[in-house]
PDB file of N, CA, C and O in Angstrom, chain B, residues numbered from 101:
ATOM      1  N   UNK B 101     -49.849  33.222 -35.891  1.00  0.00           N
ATOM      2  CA  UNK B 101     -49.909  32.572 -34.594  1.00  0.00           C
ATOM      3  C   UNK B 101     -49.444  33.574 -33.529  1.00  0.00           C
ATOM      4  O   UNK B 101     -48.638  34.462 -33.806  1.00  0.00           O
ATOM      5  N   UNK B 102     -49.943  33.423 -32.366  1.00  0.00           N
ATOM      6  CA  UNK B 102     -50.076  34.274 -31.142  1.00  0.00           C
ATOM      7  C   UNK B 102     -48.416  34.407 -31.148  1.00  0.00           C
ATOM      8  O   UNK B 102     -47.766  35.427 -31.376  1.00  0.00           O
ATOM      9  N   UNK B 103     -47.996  33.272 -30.878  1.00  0.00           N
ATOM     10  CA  UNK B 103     -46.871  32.999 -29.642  1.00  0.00           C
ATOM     11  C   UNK B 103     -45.785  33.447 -30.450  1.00  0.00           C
ATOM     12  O   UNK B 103     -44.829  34.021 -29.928  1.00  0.00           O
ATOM     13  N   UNK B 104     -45.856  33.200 -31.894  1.00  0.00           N
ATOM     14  CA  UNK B 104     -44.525  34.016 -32.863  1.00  0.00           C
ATOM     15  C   UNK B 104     -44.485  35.495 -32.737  1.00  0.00           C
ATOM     16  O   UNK B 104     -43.447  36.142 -32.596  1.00  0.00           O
ATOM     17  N   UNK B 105     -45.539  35.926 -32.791  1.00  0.00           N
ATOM     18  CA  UNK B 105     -45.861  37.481 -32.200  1.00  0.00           C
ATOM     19  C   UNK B 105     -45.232  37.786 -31.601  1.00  0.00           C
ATOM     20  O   UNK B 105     -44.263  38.525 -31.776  1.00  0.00           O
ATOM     21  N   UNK B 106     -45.735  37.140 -30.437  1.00  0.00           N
ATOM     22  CA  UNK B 106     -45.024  37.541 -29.096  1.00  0.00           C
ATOM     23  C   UNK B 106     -43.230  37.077 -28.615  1.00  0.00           C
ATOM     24  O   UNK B 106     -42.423  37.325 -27.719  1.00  0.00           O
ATOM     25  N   UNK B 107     -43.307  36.436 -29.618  1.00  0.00           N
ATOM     26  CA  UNK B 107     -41.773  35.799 -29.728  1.00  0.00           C
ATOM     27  C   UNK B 107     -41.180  36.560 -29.752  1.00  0.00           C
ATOM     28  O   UNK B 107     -40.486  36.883 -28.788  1.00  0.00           O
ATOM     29  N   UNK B 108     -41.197  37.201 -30.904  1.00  0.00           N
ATOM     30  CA  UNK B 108     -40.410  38.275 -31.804  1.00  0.00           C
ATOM     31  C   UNK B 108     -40.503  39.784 -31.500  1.00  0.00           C
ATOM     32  O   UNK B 108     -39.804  40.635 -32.050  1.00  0.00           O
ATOM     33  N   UNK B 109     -41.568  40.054 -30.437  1.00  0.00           N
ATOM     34  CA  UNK B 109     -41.275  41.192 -29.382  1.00  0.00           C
ATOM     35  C   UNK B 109     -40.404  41.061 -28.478  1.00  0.00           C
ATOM     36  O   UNK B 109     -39.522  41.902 -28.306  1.00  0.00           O
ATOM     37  N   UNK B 110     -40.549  39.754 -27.615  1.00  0.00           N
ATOM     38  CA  UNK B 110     -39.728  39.289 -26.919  1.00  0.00           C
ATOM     39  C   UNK B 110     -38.311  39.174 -27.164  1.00  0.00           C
ATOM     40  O   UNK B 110     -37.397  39.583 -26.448  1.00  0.00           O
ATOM     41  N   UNK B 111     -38.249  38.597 -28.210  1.00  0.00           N
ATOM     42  CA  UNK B 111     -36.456  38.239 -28.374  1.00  0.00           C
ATOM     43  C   UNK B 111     -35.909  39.866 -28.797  1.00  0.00           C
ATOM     44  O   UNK B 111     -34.763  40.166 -28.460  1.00  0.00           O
ATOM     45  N   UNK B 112     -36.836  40.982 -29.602  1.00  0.00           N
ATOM     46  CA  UNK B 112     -35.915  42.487 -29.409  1.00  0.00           C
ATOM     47  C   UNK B 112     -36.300  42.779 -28.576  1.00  0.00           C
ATOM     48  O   UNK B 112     -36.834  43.837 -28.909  1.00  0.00           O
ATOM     49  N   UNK B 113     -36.495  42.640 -27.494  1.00  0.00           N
ATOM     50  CA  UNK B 113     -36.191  43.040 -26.241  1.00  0.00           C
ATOM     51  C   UNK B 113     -35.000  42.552 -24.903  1.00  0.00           C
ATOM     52  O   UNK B 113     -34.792  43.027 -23.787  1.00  0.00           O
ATOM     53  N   UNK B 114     -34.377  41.359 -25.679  1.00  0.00           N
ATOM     54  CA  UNK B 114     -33.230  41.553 -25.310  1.00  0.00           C
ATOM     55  C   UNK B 114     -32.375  42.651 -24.747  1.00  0.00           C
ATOM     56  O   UNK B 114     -31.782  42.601 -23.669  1.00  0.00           O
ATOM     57  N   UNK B 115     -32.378  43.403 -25.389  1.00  0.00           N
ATOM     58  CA  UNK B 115     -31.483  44.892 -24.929  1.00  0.00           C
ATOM     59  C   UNK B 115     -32.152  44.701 -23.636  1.00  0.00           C
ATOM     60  O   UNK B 115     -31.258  44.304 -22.889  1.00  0.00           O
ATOM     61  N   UNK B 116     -32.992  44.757 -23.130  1.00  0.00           N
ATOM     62  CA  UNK B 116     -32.981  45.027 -21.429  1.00  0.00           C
ATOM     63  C   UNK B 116     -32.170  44.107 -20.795  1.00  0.00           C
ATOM     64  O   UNK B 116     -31.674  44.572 -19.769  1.00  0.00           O
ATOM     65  N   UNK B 117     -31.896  43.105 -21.010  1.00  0.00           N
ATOM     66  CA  UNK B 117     -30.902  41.984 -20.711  1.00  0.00           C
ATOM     67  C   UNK B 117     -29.168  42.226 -20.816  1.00  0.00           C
ATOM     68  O   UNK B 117     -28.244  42.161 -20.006  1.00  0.00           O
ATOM     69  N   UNK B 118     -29.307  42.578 -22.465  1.00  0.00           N
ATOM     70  CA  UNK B 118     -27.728  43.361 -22.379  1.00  0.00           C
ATOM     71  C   UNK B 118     -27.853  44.751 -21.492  1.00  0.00           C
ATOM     72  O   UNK B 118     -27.060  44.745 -20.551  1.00  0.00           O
ATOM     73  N   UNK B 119     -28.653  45.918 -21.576  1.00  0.00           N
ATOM     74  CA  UNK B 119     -28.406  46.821 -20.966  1.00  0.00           C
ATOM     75  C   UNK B 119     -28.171  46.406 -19.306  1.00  0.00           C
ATOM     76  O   UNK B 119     -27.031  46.796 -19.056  1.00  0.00           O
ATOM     77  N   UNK B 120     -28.472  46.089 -18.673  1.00  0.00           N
ATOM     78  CA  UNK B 120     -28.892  45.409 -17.365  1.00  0.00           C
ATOM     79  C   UNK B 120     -26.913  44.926 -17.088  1.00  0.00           C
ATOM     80  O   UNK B 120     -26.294  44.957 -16.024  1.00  0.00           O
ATOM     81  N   UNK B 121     -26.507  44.612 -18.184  1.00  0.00           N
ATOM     82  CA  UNK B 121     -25.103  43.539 -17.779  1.00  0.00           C
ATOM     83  C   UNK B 121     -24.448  44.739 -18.752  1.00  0.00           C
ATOM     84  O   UNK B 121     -23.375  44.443 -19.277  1.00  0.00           O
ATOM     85  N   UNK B 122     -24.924  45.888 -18.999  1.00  0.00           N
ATOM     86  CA  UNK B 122     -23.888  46.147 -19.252  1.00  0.00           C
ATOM     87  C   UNK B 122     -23.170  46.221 -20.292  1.00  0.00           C
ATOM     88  O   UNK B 122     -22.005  46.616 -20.251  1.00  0.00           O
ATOM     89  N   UNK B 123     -23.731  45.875 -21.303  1.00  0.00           N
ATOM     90  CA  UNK B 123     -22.945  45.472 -22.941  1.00  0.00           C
ATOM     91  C   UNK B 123     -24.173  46.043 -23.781  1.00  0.00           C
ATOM     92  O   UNK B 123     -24.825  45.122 -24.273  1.00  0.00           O
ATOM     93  N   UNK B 124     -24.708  47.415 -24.103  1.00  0.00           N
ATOM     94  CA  UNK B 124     -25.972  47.209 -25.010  1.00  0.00           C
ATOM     95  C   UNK B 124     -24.846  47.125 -26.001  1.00  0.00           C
ATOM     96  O   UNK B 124     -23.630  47.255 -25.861  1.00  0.00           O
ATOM     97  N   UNK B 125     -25.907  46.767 -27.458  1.00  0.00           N
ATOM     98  CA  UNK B 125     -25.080  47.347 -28.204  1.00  0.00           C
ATOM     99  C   UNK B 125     -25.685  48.609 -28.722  1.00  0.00           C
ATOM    100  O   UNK B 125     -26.829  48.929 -28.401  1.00  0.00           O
ATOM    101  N   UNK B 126     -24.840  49.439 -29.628  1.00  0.00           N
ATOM    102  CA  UNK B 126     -25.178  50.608 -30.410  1.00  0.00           C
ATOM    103  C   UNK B 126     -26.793  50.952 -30.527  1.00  0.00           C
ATOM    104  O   UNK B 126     -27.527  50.151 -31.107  1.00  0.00           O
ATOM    105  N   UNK B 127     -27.220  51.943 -30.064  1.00  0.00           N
ATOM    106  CA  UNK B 127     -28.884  52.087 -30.131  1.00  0.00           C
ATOM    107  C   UNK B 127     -29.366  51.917 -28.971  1.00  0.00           C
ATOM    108  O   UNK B 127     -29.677  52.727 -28.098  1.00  0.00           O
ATOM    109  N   UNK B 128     -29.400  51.029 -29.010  1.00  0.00           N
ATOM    110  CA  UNK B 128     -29.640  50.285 -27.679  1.00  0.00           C
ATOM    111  C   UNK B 128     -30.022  51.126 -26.183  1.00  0.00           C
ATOM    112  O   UNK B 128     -29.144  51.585 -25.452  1.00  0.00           O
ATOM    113  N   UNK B 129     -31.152  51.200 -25.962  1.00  0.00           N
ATOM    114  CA  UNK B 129     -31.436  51.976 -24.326  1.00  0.00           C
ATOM    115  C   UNK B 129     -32.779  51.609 -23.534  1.00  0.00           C
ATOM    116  O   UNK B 129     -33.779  51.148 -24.083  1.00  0.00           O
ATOM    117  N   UNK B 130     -32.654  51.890 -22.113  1.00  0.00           N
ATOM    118  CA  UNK B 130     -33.852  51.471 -21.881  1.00  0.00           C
ATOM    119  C   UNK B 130     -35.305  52.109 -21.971  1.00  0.00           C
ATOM    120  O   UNK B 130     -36.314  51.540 -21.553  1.00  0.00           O
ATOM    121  N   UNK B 131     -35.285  53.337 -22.555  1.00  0.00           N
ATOM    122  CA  UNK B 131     -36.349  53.830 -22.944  1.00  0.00           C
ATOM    123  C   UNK B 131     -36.804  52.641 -24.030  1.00  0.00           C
ATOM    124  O   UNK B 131     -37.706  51.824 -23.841  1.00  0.00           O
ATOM    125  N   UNK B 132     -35.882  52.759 -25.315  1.00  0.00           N
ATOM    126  CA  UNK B 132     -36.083  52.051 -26.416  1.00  0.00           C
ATOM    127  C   UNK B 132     -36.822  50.741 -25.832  1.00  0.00           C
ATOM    128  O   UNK B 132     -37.882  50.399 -26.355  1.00  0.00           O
ATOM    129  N   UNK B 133     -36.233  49.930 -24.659  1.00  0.00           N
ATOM    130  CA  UNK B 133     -36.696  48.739 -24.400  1.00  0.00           C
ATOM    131  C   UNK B 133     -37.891  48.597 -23.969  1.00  0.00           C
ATOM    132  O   UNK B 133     -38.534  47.551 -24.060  1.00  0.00           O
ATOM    133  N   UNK B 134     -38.303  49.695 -23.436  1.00  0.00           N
ATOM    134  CA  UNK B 134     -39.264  49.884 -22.734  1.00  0.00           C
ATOM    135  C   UNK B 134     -40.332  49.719 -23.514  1.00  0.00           C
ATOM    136  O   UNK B 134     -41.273  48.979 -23.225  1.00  0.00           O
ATOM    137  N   UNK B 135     -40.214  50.618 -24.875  1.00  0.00           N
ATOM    138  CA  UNK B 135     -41.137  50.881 -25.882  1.00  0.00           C
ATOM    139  C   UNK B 135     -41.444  49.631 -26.398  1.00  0.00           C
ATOM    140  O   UNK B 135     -42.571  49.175 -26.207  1.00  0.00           O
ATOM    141  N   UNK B 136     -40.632  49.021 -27.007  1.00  0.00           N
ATOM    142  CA  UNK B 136     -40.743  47.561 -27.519  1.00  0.00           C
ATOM    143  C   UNK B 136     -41.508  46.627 -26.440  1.00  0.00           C
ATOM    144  O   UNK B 136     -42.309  45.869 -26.986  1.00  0.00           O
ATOM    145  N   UNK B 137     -41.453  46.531 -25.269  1.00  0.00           N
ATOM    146  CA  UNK B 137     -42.006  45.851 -24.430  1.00  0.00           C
ATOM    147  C   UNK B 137     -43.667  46.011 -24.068  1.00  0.00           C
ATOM    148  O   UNK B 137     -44.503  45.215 -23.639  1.00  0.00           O
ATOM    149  N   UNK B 138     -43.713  47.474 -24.467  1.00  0.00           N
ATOM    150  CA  UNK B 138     -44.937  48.077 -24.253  1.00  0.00           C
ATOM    151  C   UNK B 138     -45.580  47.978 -25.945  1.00  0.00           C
ATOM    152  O   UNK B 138     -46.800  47.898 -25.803  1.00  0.00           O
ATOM    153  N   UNK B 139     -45.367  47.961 -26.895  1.00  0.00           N
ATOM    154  CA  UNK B 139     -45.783  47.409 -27.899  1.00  0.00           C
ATOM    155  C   UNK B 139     -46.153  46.052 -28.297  1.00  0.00           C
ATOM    156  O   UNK B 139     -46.816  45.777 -29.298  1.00  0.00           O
ATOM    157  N   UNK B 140     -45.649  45.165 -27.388  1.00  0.00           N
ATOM    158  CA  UNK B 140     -46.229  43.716 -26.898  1.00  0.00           C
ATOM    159  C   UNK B 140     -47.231  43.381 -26.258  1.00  0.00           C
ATOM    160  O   UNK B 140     -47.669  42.268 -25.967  1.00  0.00           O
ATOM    161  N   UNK B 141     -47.741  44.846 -25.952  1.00  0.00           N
ATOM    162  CA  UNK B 141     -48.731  44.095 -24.996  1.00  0.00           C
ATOM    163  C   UNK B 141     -50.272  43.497 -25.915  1.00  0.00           C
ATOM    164  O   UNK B 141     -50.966  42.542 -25.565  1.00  0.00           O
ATOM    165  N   UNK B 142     -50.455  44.219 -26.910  1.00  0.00           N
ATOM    166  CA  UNK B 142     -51.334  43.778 -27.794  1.00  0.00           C
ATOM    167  C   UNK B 142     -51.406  41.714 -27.999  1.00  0.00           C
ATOM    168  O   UNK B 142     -52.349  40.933 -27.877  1.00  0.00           O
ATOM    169  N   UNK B 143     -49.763  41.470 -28.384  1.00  0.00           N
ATOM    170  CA  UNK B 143     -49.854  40.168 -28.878  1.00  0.00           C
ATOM    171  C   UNK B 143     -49.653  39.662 -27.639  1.00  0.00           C
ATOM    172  O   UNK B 143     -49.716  38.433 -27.639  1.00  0.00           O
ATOM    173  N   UNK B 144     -49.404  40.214 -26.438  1.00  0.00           N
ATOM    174  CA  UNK B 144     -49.684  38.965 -25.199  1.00  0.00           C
ATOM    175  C   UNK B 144     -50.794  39.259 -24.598  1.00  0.00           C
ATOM    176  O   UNK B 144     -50.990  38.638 -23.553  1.00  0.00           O
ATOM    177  N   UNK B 145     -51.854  40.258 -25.031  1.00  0.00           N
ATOM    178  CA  UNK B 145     -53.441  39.862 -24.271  1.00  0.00           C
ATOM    179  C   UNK B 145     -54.038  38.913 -25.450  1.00  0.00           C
ATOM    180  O   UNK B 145     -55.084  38.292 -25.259  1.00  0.00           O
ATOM    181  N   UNK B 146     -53.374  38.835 -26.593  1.00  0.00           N
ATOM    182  CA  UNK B 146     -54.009  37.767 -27.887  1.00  0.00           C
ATOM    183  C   UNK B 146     -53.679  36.847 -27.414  1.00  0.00           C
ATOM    184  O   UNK B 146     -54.508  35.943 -27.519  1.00  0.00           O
ATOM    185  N   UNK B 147     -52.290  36.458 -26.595  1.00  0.00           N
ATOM    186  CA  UNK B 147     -52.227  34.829 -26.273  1.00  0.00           C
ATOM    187  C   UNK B 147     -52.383  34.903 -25.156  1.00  0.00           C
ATOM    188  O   UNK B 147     -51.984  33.803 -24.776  1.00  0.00           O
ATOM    189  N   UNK B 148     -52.771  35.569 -24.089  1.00  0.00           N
ATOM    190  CA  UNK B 148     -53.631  35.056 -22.836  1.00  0.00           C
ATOM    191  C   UNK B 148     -54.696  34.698 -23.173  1.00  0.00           C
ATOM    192  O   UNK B 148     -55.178  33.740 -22.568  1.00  0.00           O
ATOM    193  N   UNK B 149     -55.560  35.410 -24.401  1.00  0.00           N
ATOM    194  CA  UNK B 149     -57.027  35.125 -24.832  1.00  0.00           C
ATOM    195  C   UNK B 149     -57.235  34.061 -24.852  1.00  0.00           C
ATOM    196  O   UNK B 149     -58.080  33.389 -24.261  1.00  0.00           O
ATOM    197  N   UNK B 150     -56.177  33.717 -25.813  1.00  0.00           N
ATOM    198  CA  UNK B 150     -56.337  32.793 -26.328  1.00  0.00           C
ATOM    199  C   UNK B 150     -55.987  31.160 -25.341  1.00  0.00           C
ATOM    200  O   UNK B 150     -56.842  30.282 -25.456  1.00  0.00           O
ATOM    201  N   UNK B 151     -54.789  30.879 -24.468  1.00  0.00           N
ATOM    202  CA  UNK B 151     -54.544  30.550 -24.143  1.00  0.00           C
ATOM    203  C   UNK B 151     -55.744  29.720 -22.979  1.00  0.00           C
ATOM    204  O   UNK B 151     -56.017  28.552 -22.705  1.00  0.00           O
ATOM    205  N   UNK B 152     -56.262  31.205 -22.496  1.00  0.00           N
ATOM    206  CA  UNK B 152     -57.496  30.775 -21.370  1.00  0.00           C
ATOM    207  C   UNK B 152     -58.631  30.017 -22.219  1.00  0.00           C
ATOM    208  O   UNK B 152     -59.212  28.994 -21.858  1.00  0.00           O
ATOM    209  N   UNK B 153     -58.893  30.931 -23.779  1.00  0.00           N
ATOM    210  CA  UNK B 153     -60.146  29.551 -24.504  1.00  0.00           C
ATOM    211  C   UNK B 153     -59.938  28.102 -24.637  1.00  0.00           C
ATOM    212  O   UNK B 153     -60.821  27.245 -24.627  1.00  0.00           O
ATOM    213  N   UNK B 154     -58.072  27.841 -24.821  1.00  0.00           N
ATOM    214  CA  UNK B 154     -57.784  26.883 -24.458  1.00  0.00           C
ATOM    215  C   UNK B 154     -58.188  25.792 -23.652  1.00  0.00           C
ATOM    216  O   UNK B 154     -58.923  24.815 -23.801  1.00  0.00           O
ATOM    217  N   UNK B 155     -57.431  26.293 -22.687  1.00  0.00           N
ATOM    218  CA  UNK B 155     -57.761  25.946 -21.428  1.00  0.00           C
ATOM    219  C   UNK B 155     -58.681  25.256 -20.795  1.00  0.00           C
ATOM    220  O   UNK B 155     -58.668  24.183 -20.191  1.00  0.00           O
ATOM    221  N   UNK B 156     -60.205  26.753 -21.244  1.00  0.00           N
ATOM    222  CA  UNK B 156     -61.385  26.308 -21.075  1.00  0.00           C
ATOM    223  C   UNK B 156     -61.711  27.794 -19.476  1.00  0.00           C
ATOM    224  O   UNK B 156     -62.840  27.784 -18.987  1.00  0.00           O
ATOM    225  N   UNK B 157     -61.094  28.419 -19.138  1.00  0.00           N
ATOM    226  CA  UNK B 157     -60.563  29.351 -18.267  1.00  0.00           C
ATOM    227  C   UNK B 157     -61.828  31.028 -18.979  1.00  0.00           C
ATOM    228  O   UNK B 157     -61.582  31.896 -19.818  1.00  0.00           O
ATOM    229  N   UNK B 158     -62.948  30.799 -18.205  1.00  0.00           N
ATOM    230  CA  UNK B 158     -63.676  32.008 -17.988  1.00  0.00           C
ATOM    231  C   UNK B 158     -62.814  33.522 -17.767  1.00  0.00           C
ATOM    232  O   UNK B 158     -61.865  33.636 -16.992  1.00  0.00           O
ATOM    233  N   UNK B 159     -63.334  34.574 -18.573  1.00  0.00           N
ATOM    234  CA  UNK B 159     -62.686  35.823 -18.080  1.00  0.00           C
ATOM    235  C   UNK B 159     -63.542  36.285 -16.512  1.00  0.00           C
ATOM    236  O   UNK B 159     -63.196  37.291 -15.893  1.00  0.00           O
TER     237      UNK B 159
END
């Protein structure tokens, strides 16, 4: 499913959230976050796709 995909990019990407306030933990940077965020983009043009066939929403 789309949205677990994209879940689970989403939630390690947290660190931009801790980095941002201040607390990463260990590893943790915003390059790294960056990367992870940008590796999402695959499973969130799958659930826009998808979302708009939904819908019923023409590209």
């Amino acid at each position: 499913m789309a949205s677990r995909e994209v879940n689970v990019f989403l939630a390690a990407t947290d660190a931009a959230k801790r980095l941002d306030r201040g607390i990463a933990r260990d590893g943790e940077s915003a390059e790294q976050a960056l990367l992870d965020l940008k590796a999402a983009e695959p499973a969130l043009t799958a659930m826009r796709r998808i979302m708009r066939e939904d819908l019923g929403v023409a590209d």
